[in-house]
Amino acid sequence: MDRIDGRTPAQLRPLTIERSWSKHAEGSVLVAFGDTKVLCTASFTEGVPRWRKGSGEGWVTAEYSMLPRATNTRGDRESVRGKIGGRTHEISRLIGRSLRAVIDYKALGENTIVLDCDVLQADGGTRTAAITGAYVALADAISWAQGKKIIKPGRKPLTGSVAAVSVGIVGSTPLLDLCYEEDVRAETDMNVVCTGDGRFVEVQGTAEGAPFDRTELDALLDLGATGCADLTKGQLAALAE
Amino acid sequence: MDRIDGRTPAQLRPLTIERSWSKHAEGSVLVAFGDTKVLCTASFTEGVPRWRKGSGEGWVTAEYSMLPRATNTRGDRESVRGKIGGRTHEISRLIGRSLRAVIDYKALGENTIVLDCDVLQADGGTRTAAITGAYVALADAISWAQGKKIIKPGRKPLTGSVAAVSVGIVGSTPLLDLCYEEDVRAETDMNVVCTGDGRFVEVQGTAEGAPFDRTELDALLDLGATGCADLTKGQLAALAE
Amino acid sequence: MDRIDGRTPAQLRPLTIERSWSKHAEGSVLVAFGDTKVLCTASFTEGVPRWRKGSGEGWVTAEYSMLPRATNTRGDRESVRGKIGGRTHEISRLIGRSLRAVIDYKALGENTIVLDCDVLQADGGTRTAAITGAYVALADAISWAQGKKIIKPGRKPLTGSVAAVSVGIVGSTPLLDLCYEEDVRAETDMNVVCTGDGRFVEVQGTAEGAPFDRTELDALLDLGATGCADLTKGQLAALAE
Amino acid sequence: MDRIDGRTPAQLRPLTIERSWSKHAEGSVLVAFGDTKVLCTASFTEGVPRWRKGSGEGWVTAEYSMLPRATNTRGDRESVRGKIGGRTHEISRLIGRSLRAVIDYKALGENTIVLDCDVLQADGGTRTAAITGAYVALADAISWAQGKKIIKPGRKPLTGSVAAVSVGIVGSTPLLDLCYEEDVRAETDMNVVCTGDGRFVEVQGTAEGAPFDRTELDALLDLGATGCADLTKGQLAALAE
Amino acid sequence: MDRIDGRTPAQLRPLTIERSWSKHAEGSVLVAFGDTKVLCTASFTEGVPRWRKGSGEGWVTAEYSMLPRATNTRGDRESVRGKIGGRTHEISRLIGRSLRAVIDYKALGENTIVLDCDVLQADGGTRTAAITGAYVALADAISWAQGKKIIKPGRKPLTGSVAAVSVGIVGSTPLLDLCYEEDVRAETDMNVVCTGDGRFVEVQGTAEGAPFDRTELDALLDLGATGCADLTKGQLAALAE
Amino acid sequence: MDRIDGRTPAQLRPLTIERSWSKHAEGSVLVAFGDTKVLCTASFTEGVPRWRKGSGEGWVTAEYSMLPRATNTRGDRESVRGKIGGRTHEISRLIGRSLRAVIDYKALGENTIVLDCDVLQADGGTRTAAITGAYVALADAISWAQGKKIIKPGRKPLTGSVAAVSVGIVGSTPLLDLCYEEDVRAETDMNVVCTGDGRFVEVQGTAEGAPFDRTELDALLDLGATGCADLTKGQLAALAE
């Protein structure tokens, strides 16, 4: 099967990770998975929410949003509608959980990092691009705080790295990193979030059409793990610059 | 390892499915997974939302909610707060997707079924109990509409059955159908939704503590599939009464 | 005149009061007035709202809600609409005022009790069933706190009991405890809340059709007082178990 | 007992009804019960809400609100808080029901009248002043529509008049038309809404302190009926100008 | 050109400023610019918002609103819609900024004054009438606080006076203080806010039809400054009573 | 006086206008005024809002928003707060009015263009950058529709161009195009919106500190007009590419 953009089934879209995109944020990354572009900023503030005060532990949370015309037809702003939709809630929570999986709260100390992931242009896989980019912004914000000695010397709030990718079955073939057109046609859609050492942080698979069997599930997990490993290399390369 | 309530690792909690609980709804089920009790009602209405009119196809959707004192400490009502939280959104969407996986929209015709899953008492696994009970309420509502000839004779809107269960790793042991105390202690938590013929509709696994490896993931998937098969039997038995 | 369910004009529907319905709440009662079923939970927490701190006095408040399919046709959730309707507000306030009428705030001490009254199935008289059931849940929560010594020994926060019933004029006949079909046809509708010693806490009469004269009003008040006295017996019997 | 403003127990505060207060509304009345001042406007529009279309019947509804500094200390605007409070809802509903009690929907035809009752200055009894003033605004709006032939000649949408007054027991004495200071001290508070021919439209009595007995209730009902009769005279006089 | 109400182009509508309109507020003014009537109340409270505590400085803010039937056709209440519209926000902010321009925060001390400007009847120029009336209410509230010694003796929180007027070009002629019918027909509309000594606090000019050139802009500024000077005289006269 | 970034008082910051920034929108521009970066997308849809149907005329509207970390400290999302703030409302309305000033609704036909202006990075002057960039996006969207023949051949919906700039008095010197640090220190702040032929569409001047006199106002208007003329050249150059 030929993919719409000529990729092989197990091939990622071109990945770019542009660090220090914004002059204000402690970490800021414009990440692109092909035509999907997400601006990820990490805002570091001293102090923690009320329910965590005095614990000696920090907090990391995330908010995801799409610009109204990030997609092919304009969507209403959630601020105008006056409420956040279920999809936005779900993705924000996923990003937050994924990044917290590589955080040592004690080492972070009573500091808070908020990851804002704003989709500037969408072409499938916005949540996985967001996680992948947010990790780099998070690493930069932590380096910034270490440089400022806000995080005590010798402490390592990051216990590893995290990346994410979508996989799906389109016309019986398992494909890596679906673009929008593939995503629409997928019978099964899965998001896989892995640490840099190849373990799973989150696995979310959904039958869009017919239910899937264990063999298909296994193939998707294999593909997702491979894709995350490739993304991890891209993150390391970006952070090495 | 001894489980808190004396179960073996692969044992479900006592399952009860009380049909026709309410006099008003076309389908209504009080489902219990041990101390978790969820009232699932299926409301059948002729007609579909505006975006689906004229398609000849029906629609199925779900809303999940918890009574304020379903849990150990009272939670604020979402109606009083004026907005629905992320967790509620996420679970409502999961229930809706799970049930739509066994619906043939054409056979349903331009009719809508809303599944309301209200947790009266919570002790872990409320979303999986909700899916399992909602399926029975859905089947009853469809029978009702077939009896009334609102669904045309010979049409079978249900393509199969669906059930769900939580699995998790607690102290290195994979456990089936976690109660609240186990859920709190779980390192990894997964919800598995399967059809009656043993295929997967949805798989959501999350590392609560350390990331999990493929071996652990496989063990959880095995356990979840087994648990769903047991629940399917319970659903069939209830529907046979 | 024959009533739809064969009762005499001054006869209550079958009353059931099931205590300790929920394992979590300090008091929990499933009350039924015929087919009207309301789950009343009393949540006891130490401390009071900010505006009452340091007063040495407690607080009691109530929230009423209906499950979406408690009624014959499904109603939208107020959480989804993002606001609480006027009817809900009005009934929540009525329940709160009714229960506060039998509370000695000083004896309660700086503790708060929230009564949640959730209608699981509606067939007229939901607010009066809620008040009647909530009183029993309140009594149980207070006993719980006395048992835990959170309320000081010898203190009696309850100054009496409270019950409520609806009355109305249907086809010129005053009827007690209207079911839904009677309620719809009533020319005049009144809710009467009485203490166990036969005094009035709240009287709310509304002309649904033609205005009513003093003779009709007097007949309704008589009937309501009698009905409350019968309900009081039911409460006492339930609390004696 | 001497009342704070020198009135006898059964004496109303000075009543003024200023018609045509606003140049825009079809009916507009500035009503004063002593220092309580409410601007009541009646907005007449052709057509009815969707659920009433084609019925040949009209609709009348009401909205009540207080300016932020109508009271002794400033209250937040409900528009700023983003939601309407329970008290506002309750009073709006009471005003609407009270005025609908004297409306013949058929005679009104498919037209809608909205009564806006905005409290400019509050000193107790704002809801009863609102009902009393809104009736006059309603009558003026109906006259306007009759003059414009929007209501067909010969049709009389008003079946009578309606007025309302508060009564209460302060220091064991039943008092008519409580001002704010009396209202705060009242053990029992009742609002009585009567038609011009002396029948009851709504009776709402609440024990603020100790529950009240039937004798007290009877005394309050007598006083309320008398007060409404006096207010009816004031309404007639105003409409005769 | 003849103006609709017979005024000359540079003539204000009749101005009335009724002080102490309400018995509760520390300052309260019913201001009329012809048929435009705005009730302006100034609520003085000790203390400041959290973000200003400990600064030794006070705060002044404003809220503007229209009664639903202040205009020719009824508008929905913003409290019912659950949110404040853009126009209301914009005008509230303009009034606040205009009054703060004549406040010495240090002299005010840690006290807050809220100006509520509620339009009872609208006929164009509601925001400028609001600013002009609110200044007088503000001056009264400050006098009240000086009388109570809440503002320390010798301190003068007011550094000057402020007034506002609308100007516009209708049919090529610059006109002062537009009434509603003129406002609708204006090609260019400008609001001018000046201090009593003739300097500008705010200038907001908008091309409603064709863009305007510098000559027109200059003519409008001249007219606005003259109008504000006339209004200043009216304010002084009112405060001298 | 030396400006913080070395500019002369009447010098704009470096202007860049990047067209076709997004692959989805009919017009999309990333505009930069120095470090202020705004993504402006123009979404063209056939049809108009309900209130304009059948008029034969089109509609143009705008929404402005800031990403949470566009500024030096993170701001809460308006979608999370559940309501749009006054500043956002005010700026959205200004952008909409400014662009509508150069639109011929008849020539546009019954089509709607929504301009979304999302600030990715803020350094003062975000609303003026938004207007300037949105004009270019608008022109591109109109060209797109002309190319698709959605706008009938020969029709010219644009009657001119529009650009905007901020001016202010800092330390007695009138400065063009204030960056954030200058804006904070400005005694007077003005936004000037001009058409390409040098006429004014909107003028908004505010005294941040002391009120300003006519001489200062005139100097600011001169400077603003000059700045807009320079920006117009930049727009033309971008559109010529």
PDB file of N, CA, C and O in Angstrom, chain C residues 83-122:
ATOM      1  N   LYS C  83     -26.122  25.677  33.962  1.00  0.00           N
ATOM      2  CA  LYS C  83     -26.739  26.465  35.029  1.00  0.00           C
ATOM      3  C   LYS C  83     -27.931  25.738  35.643  1.00  0.00           C
ATOM      4  O   LYS C  83     -28.541  24.884  35.014  1.00  0.00           O
ATOM      5  N   ILE C  84     -28.199  26.135  36.858  1.00  0.00           N
ATOM      6  CA  ILE C  84     -29.265  25.525  37.633  1.00  0.00           C
ATOM      7  C   ILE C  84     -30.555  26.266  37.345  1.00  0.00           C
ATOM      8  O   ILE C  84     -30.582  27.490  37.341  1.00  0.00           O
ATOM      9  N   GLY C  85     -31.609  25.527  37.107  1.00  0.00           N
ATOM     10  CA  GLY C  85     -32.882  26.157  36.785  1.00  0.00           C
ATOM     11  C   GLY C  85     -33.576  26.718  38.010  1.00  0.00           C
ATOM     12  O   GLY C  85     -33.222  26.420  39.156  1.00  0.00           O
ATOM     13  N   GLY C  86     -34.572  27.545  37.754  1.00  0.00           N
ATOM     14  CA  GLY C  86     -35.313  28.184  38.824  1.00  0.00           C
ATOM     15  C   GLY C  86     -36.017  27.182  39.724  1.00  0.00           C
ATOM     16  O   GLY C  86     -36.016  27.318  40.946  1.00  0.00           O
ATOM     17  N   ARG C  87     -36.613  26.161  39.142  1.00  0.00           N
ATOM     18  CA  ARG C  87     -37.334  25.171  39.944  1.00  0.00           C
ATOM     19  C   ARG C  87     -36.383  24.455  40.907  1.00  0.00           C
ATOM     20  O   ARG C  87     -36.696  24.252  42.087  1.00  0.00           O
ATOM     21  N   THR C  88     -35.221  24.078  40.426  1.00  0.00           N
ATOM     22  CA  THR C  88     -34.237  23.393  41.272  1.00  0.00           C
ATOM     23  C   THR C  88     -33.799  24.284  42.426  1.00  0.00           C
ATOM     24  O   THR C  88     -33.739  23.855  43.582  1.00  0.00           O
ATOM     25  N   HIS C  89     -33.484  25.538  42.099  1.00  0.00           N
ATOM     26  CA  HIS C  89     -33.096  26.494  43.122  1.00  0.00           C
ATOM     27  C   HIS C  89     -34.160  26.608  44.209  1.00  0.00           C
ATOM     28  O   HIS C  89     -33.872  26.586  45.404  1.00  0.00           O
ATOM     29  N   GLU C  90     -35.393  26.752  43.738  1.00  0.00           N
ATOM     30  CA  GLU C  90     -36.509  26.982  44.638  1.00  0.00           C
ATOM     31  C   GLU C  90     -36.695  25.801  45.602  1.00  0.00           C
ATOM     32  O   GLU C  90     -36.896  25.990  46.800  1.00  0.00           O
ATOM     33  N   ILE C  91     -36.597  24.609  45.064  1.00  0.00           N
ATOM     34  CA  ILE C  91     -36.818  23.424  45.902  1.00  0.00           C
ATOM     35  C   ILE C  91     -35.643  23.207  46.850  1.00  0.00           C
ATOM     36  O   ILE C  91     -35.826  22.873  48.023  1.00  0.00           O
ATOM     37  N   SER C  92     -34.429  23.422  46.366  1.00  0.00           N
ATOM     38  CA  SER C  92     -33.266  23.281  47.249  1.00  0.00           C
ATOM     39  C   SER C  92     -33.389  24.217  48.440  1.00  0.00           C
ATOM     40  O   SER C  92     -33.108  23.840  49.589  1.00  0.00           O
ATOM     41  N   ARG C  93     -33.826  25.431  48.171  1.00  0.00           N
ATOM     42  CA  ARG C  93     -33.981  26.408  49.254  1.00  0.00           C
ATOM     43  C   ARG C  93     -35.078  25.992  50.231  1.00  0.00           C
ATOM     44  O   ARG C  93     -34.924  26.129  51.450  1.00  0.00           O
ATOM     45  N   LEU C  94     -36.157  25.476  49.686  1.00  0.00           N
ATOM     46  CA  LEU C  94     -37.263  25.032  50.544  1.00  0.00           C
ATOM     47  C   LEU C  94     -36.823  23.901  51.475  1.00  0.00           C
ATOM     48  O   LEU C  94     -37.115  23.903  52.680  1.00  0.00           O
ATOM     49  N   ILE C  95     -36.094  22.939  50.922  1.00  0.00           N
ATOM     50  CA  ILE C  95     -35.630  21.813  51.748  1.00  0.00           C
ATOM     51  C   ILE C  95     -34.696  22.316  52.849  1.00  0.00           C
ATOM     52  O   ILE C  95     -34.820  21.938  54.017  1.00  0.00           O
ATOM     53  N   GLY C  96     -33.776  23.181  52.469  1.00  0.00           N
ATOM     54  CA  GLY C  96     -32.838  23.724  53.454  1.00  0.00           C
ATOM     55  C   GLY C  96     -33.561  24.448  54.585  1.00  0.00           C
ATOM     56  O   GLY C  96     -33.299  24.201  55.765  1.00  0.00           O
ATOM     57  N   ARG C  97     -34.478  25.349  54.220  1.00  0.00           N
ATOM     58  CA  ARG C  97     -35.211  26.094  55.254  1.00  0.00           C
ATOM     59  C   ARG C  97     -35.995  25.139  56.166  1.00  0.00           C
ATOM     60  O   ARG C  97     -36.046  25.322  57.383  1.00  0.00           O
ATOM     61  N   SER C  98     -36.602  24.125  55.557  1.00  0.00           N
ATOM     62  CA  SER C  98     -37.444  23.212  56.335  1.00  0.00           C
ATOM     63  C   SER C  98     -36.629  22.471  57.390  1.00  0.00           C
ATOM     64  O   SER C  98     -37.062  22.307  58.535  1.00  0.00           O
ATOM     65  N   LEU C  99     -35.435  22.034  57.007  1.00  0.00           N
ATOM     66  CA  LEU C  99     -34.638  21.269  57.960  1.00  0.00           C
ATOM     67  C   LEU C  99     -33.985  22.177  58.992  1.00  0.00           C
ATOM     68  O   LEU C  99     -33.837  21.796  60.155  1.00  0.00           O
ATOM     69  N   ARG C 100     -33.615  23.363  58.564  1.00  0.00           N
ATOM     70  CA  ARG C 100     -33.015  24.297  59.533  1.00  0.00           C
ATOM     71  C   ARG C 100     -34.026  24.675  60.624  1.00  0.00           C
ATOM     72  O   ARG C 100     -33.634  25.068  61.723  1.00  0.00           O
ATOM     73  N   ALA C 101     -35.313  24.512  60.325  1.00  0.00           N
ATOM     74  CA  ALA C 101     -36.338  24.874  61.318  1.00  0.00           C
ATOM     75  C   ALA C 101     -36.294  23.990  62.558  1.00  0.00           C
ATOM     76  O   ALA C 101     -36.839  24.358  63.598  1.00  0.00           O
ATOM     77  N   VAL C 102     -35.672  22.814  62.445  1.00  0.00           N
ATOM     78  CA  VAL C 102     -35.603  21.931  63.620  1.00  0.00           C
ATOM     79  C   VAL C 102     -34.168  21.757  64.118  1.00  0.00           C
ATOM     80  O   VAL C 102     -33.854  20.797  64.806  1.00  0.00           O
ATOM     81  N   ILE C 103     -33.313  22.707  63.745  1.00  0.00           N
ATOM     82  CA  ILE C 103     -31.910  22.621  64.157  1.00  0.00           C
ATOM     83  C   ILE C 103     -31.584  23.697  65.191  1.00  0.00           C
ATOM     84  O   ILE C 103     -31.954  24.862  65.019  1.00  0.00           O
ATOM     85  N   ASP C 104     -30.890  23.285  66.223  1.00  0.00           N
ATOM     86  CA  ASP C 104     -30.323  24.221  67.195  1.00  0.00           C
ATOM     87  C   ASP C 104     -28.847  24.368  66.819  1.00  0.00           C
ATOM     88  O   ASP C 104     -28.028  23.484  67.086  1.00  0.00           O
ATOM     89  N   TYR C 105     -28.530  25.511  66.180  1.00  0.00           N
ATOM     90  CA  TYR C 105     -27.168  25.693  65.648  1.00  0.00           C
ATOM     91  C   TYR C 105     -26.084  25.632  66.727  1.00  0.00           C
ATOM     92  O   TYR C 105     -24.976  25.171  66.483  1.00  0.00           O
ATOM     93  N   LYS C 106     -26.432  26.160  67.893  1.00  0.00           N
ATOM     94  CA  LYS C 106     -25.452  26.155  68.988  1.00  0.00           C
ATOM     95  C   LYS C 106     -25.111  24.720  69.396  1.00  0.00           C
ATOM     96  O   LYS C 106     -23.951  24.372  69.587  1.00  0.00           O
ATOM     97  N   ALA C 107     -26.157  23.912  69.516  1.00  0.00           N
ATOM     98  CA  ALA C 107     -25.945  22.522  69.927  1.00  0.00           C
ATOM     99  C   ALA C 107     -25.175  21.746  68.851  1.00  0.00           C
ATOM    100  O   ALA C 107     -24.405  20.833  69.161  1.00  0.00           O
ATOM    101  N   LEU C 108     -25.372  22.125  67.602  1.00  0.00           N
ATOM    102  CA  LEU C 108     -24.660  21.453  66.501  1.00  0.00           C
ATOM    103  C   LEU C 108     -23.168  21.772  66.540  1.00  0.00           C
ATOM    104  O   LEU C 108     -22.322  20.961  66.172  1.00  0.00           O
ATOM    105  N   GLY C 109     -22.836  22.970  67.074  1.00  0.00           N
ATOM    106  CA  GLY C 109     -21.443  23.386  67.076  1.00  0.00           C
ATOM    107  C   GLY C 109     -20.986  23.719  65.666  1.00  0.00           C
ATOM    108  O   GLY C 109     -21.771  23.640  64.716  1.00  0.00           O
ATOM    109  N   GLU C 110     -19.725  24.065  65.514  1.00  0.00           N
ATOM    110  CA  GLU C 110     -19.254  24.511  64.194  1.00  0.00           C
ATOM    111  C   GLU C 110     -19.048  23.324  63.250  1.00  0.00           C
ATOM    112  O   GLU C 110     -17.925  22.975  62.876  1.00  0.00           O
ATOM    113  N   ASN C 111     -20.168  22.730  62.894  1.00  0.00           N
ATOM    114  CA  ASN C 111     -20.175  21.608  61.963  1.00  0.00           C
ATOM    115  C   ASN C 111     -21.202  21.892  60.870  1.00  0.00           C
ATOM    116  O   ASN C 111     -22.153  22.637  61.094  1.00  0.00           O
ATOM    117  N   THR C 112     -21.002  21.295  59.708  1.00  0.00           N
ATOM    118  CA  THR C 112     -21.907  21.523  58.589  1.00  0.00           C
ATOM    119  C   THR C 112     -22.507  20.194  58.136  1.00  0.00           C
ATOM    120  O   THR C 112     -21.812  19.187  58.063  1.00  0.00           O
ATOM    121  N   ILE C 113     -23.800  20.221  57.868  1.00  0.00           N
ATOM    122  CA  ILE C 113     -24.444  19.039  57.286  1.00  0.00           C
ATOM    123  C   ILE C 113     -25.069  19.455  55.954  1.00  0.00           C
ATOM    124  O   ILE C 113     -25.830  20.418  55.897  1.00  0.00           O
ATOM    125  N   VAL C 114     -24.697  18.748  54.894  1.00  0.00           N
ATOM    126  CA  VAL C 114     -25.289  19.003  53.577  1.00  0.00           C
ATOM    127  C   VAL C 114     -26.226  17.849  53.255  1.00  0.00           C
ATOM    128  O   VAL C 114     -25.827  16.686  53.291  1.00  0.00           O
ATOM    129  N   LEU C 115     -27.462  18.189  52.942  1.00  0.00           N
ATOM    130  CA  LEU C 115     -28.441  17.177  52.535  1.00  0.00           C
ATOM    131  C   LEU C 115     -28.523  17.176  51.017  1.00  0.00           C
ATOM    132  O   LEU C 115     -28.851  18.203  50.419  1.00  0.00           O
ATOM    133  N   ASP C 116     -28.198  16.062  50.408  1.00  0.00           N
ATOM    134  CA  ASP C 116     -28.373  15.927  48.963  1.00  0.00           C
ATOM    135  C   ASP C 116     -29.595  15.082  48.691  1.00  0.00           C
ATOM    136  O   ASP C 116     -29.673  13.934  49.139  1.00  0.00           O
ATOM    137  N   CYS C 117     -30.540  15.644  47.965  1.00  0.00           N
ATOM    138  CA  CYS C 117     -31.775  14.928  47.662  1.00  0.00           C
ATOM    139  C   CYS C 117     -31.833  14.729  46.157  1.00  0.00           C
ATOM    140  O   CYS C 117     -32.092  15.669  45.411  1.00  0.00           O
ATOM    141  N   ASP C 118     -31.557  13.525  45.718  1.00  0.00           N
ATOM    142  CA  ASP C 118     -31.539  13.233  44.289  1.00  0.00           C
ATOM    143  C   ASP C 118     -32.722  12.338  43.933  1.00  0.00           C
ATOM    144  O   ASP C 118     -32.826  11.213  44.422  1.00  0.00           O
ATOM    145  N   VAL C 119     -33.562  12.851  43.047  1.00  0.00           N
ATOM    146  CA  VAL C 119     -34.762  12.122  42.662  1.00  0.00           C
ATOM    147  C   VAL C 119     -34.376  11.053  41.645  1.00  0.00           C
ATOM    148  O   VAL C 119     -33.908  11.360  40.551  1.00  0.00           O
ATOM    149  N   LEU C 120     -34.567   9.792  42.039  1.00  0.00           N
ATOM    150  CA  LEU C 120     -34.238   8.696  41.132  1.00  0.00           C
ATOM    151  C   LEU C 120     -35.425   8.375  40.230  1.00  0.00           C
ATOM    152  O   LEU C 120     -35.262   7.963  39.090  1.00  0.00           O
ATOM    153  N   GLN C 121     -36.624   8.557  40.769  1.00  0.00           N
ATOM    154  CA  GLN C 121     -37.841   8.334  39.988  1.00  0.00           C
ATOM    155  C   GLN C 121     -38.909   9.294  40.503  1.00  0.00           C
ATOM    156  O   GLN C 121     -39.075   9.444  41.708  1.00  0.00           O
ATOM    157  N   ALA C 122     -39.573   9.969  39.578  1.00  0.00           N
ATOM    158  CA  ALA C 122     -40.518  11.013  39.970  1.00  0.00           C
ATOM    159  C   ALA C 122     -41.944  10.623  39.615  1.00  0.00           C
ATOM    160  O   ALA C 122     -42.200  10.142  38.513  1.00  0.00           O
TER     161      ALA C 122
END
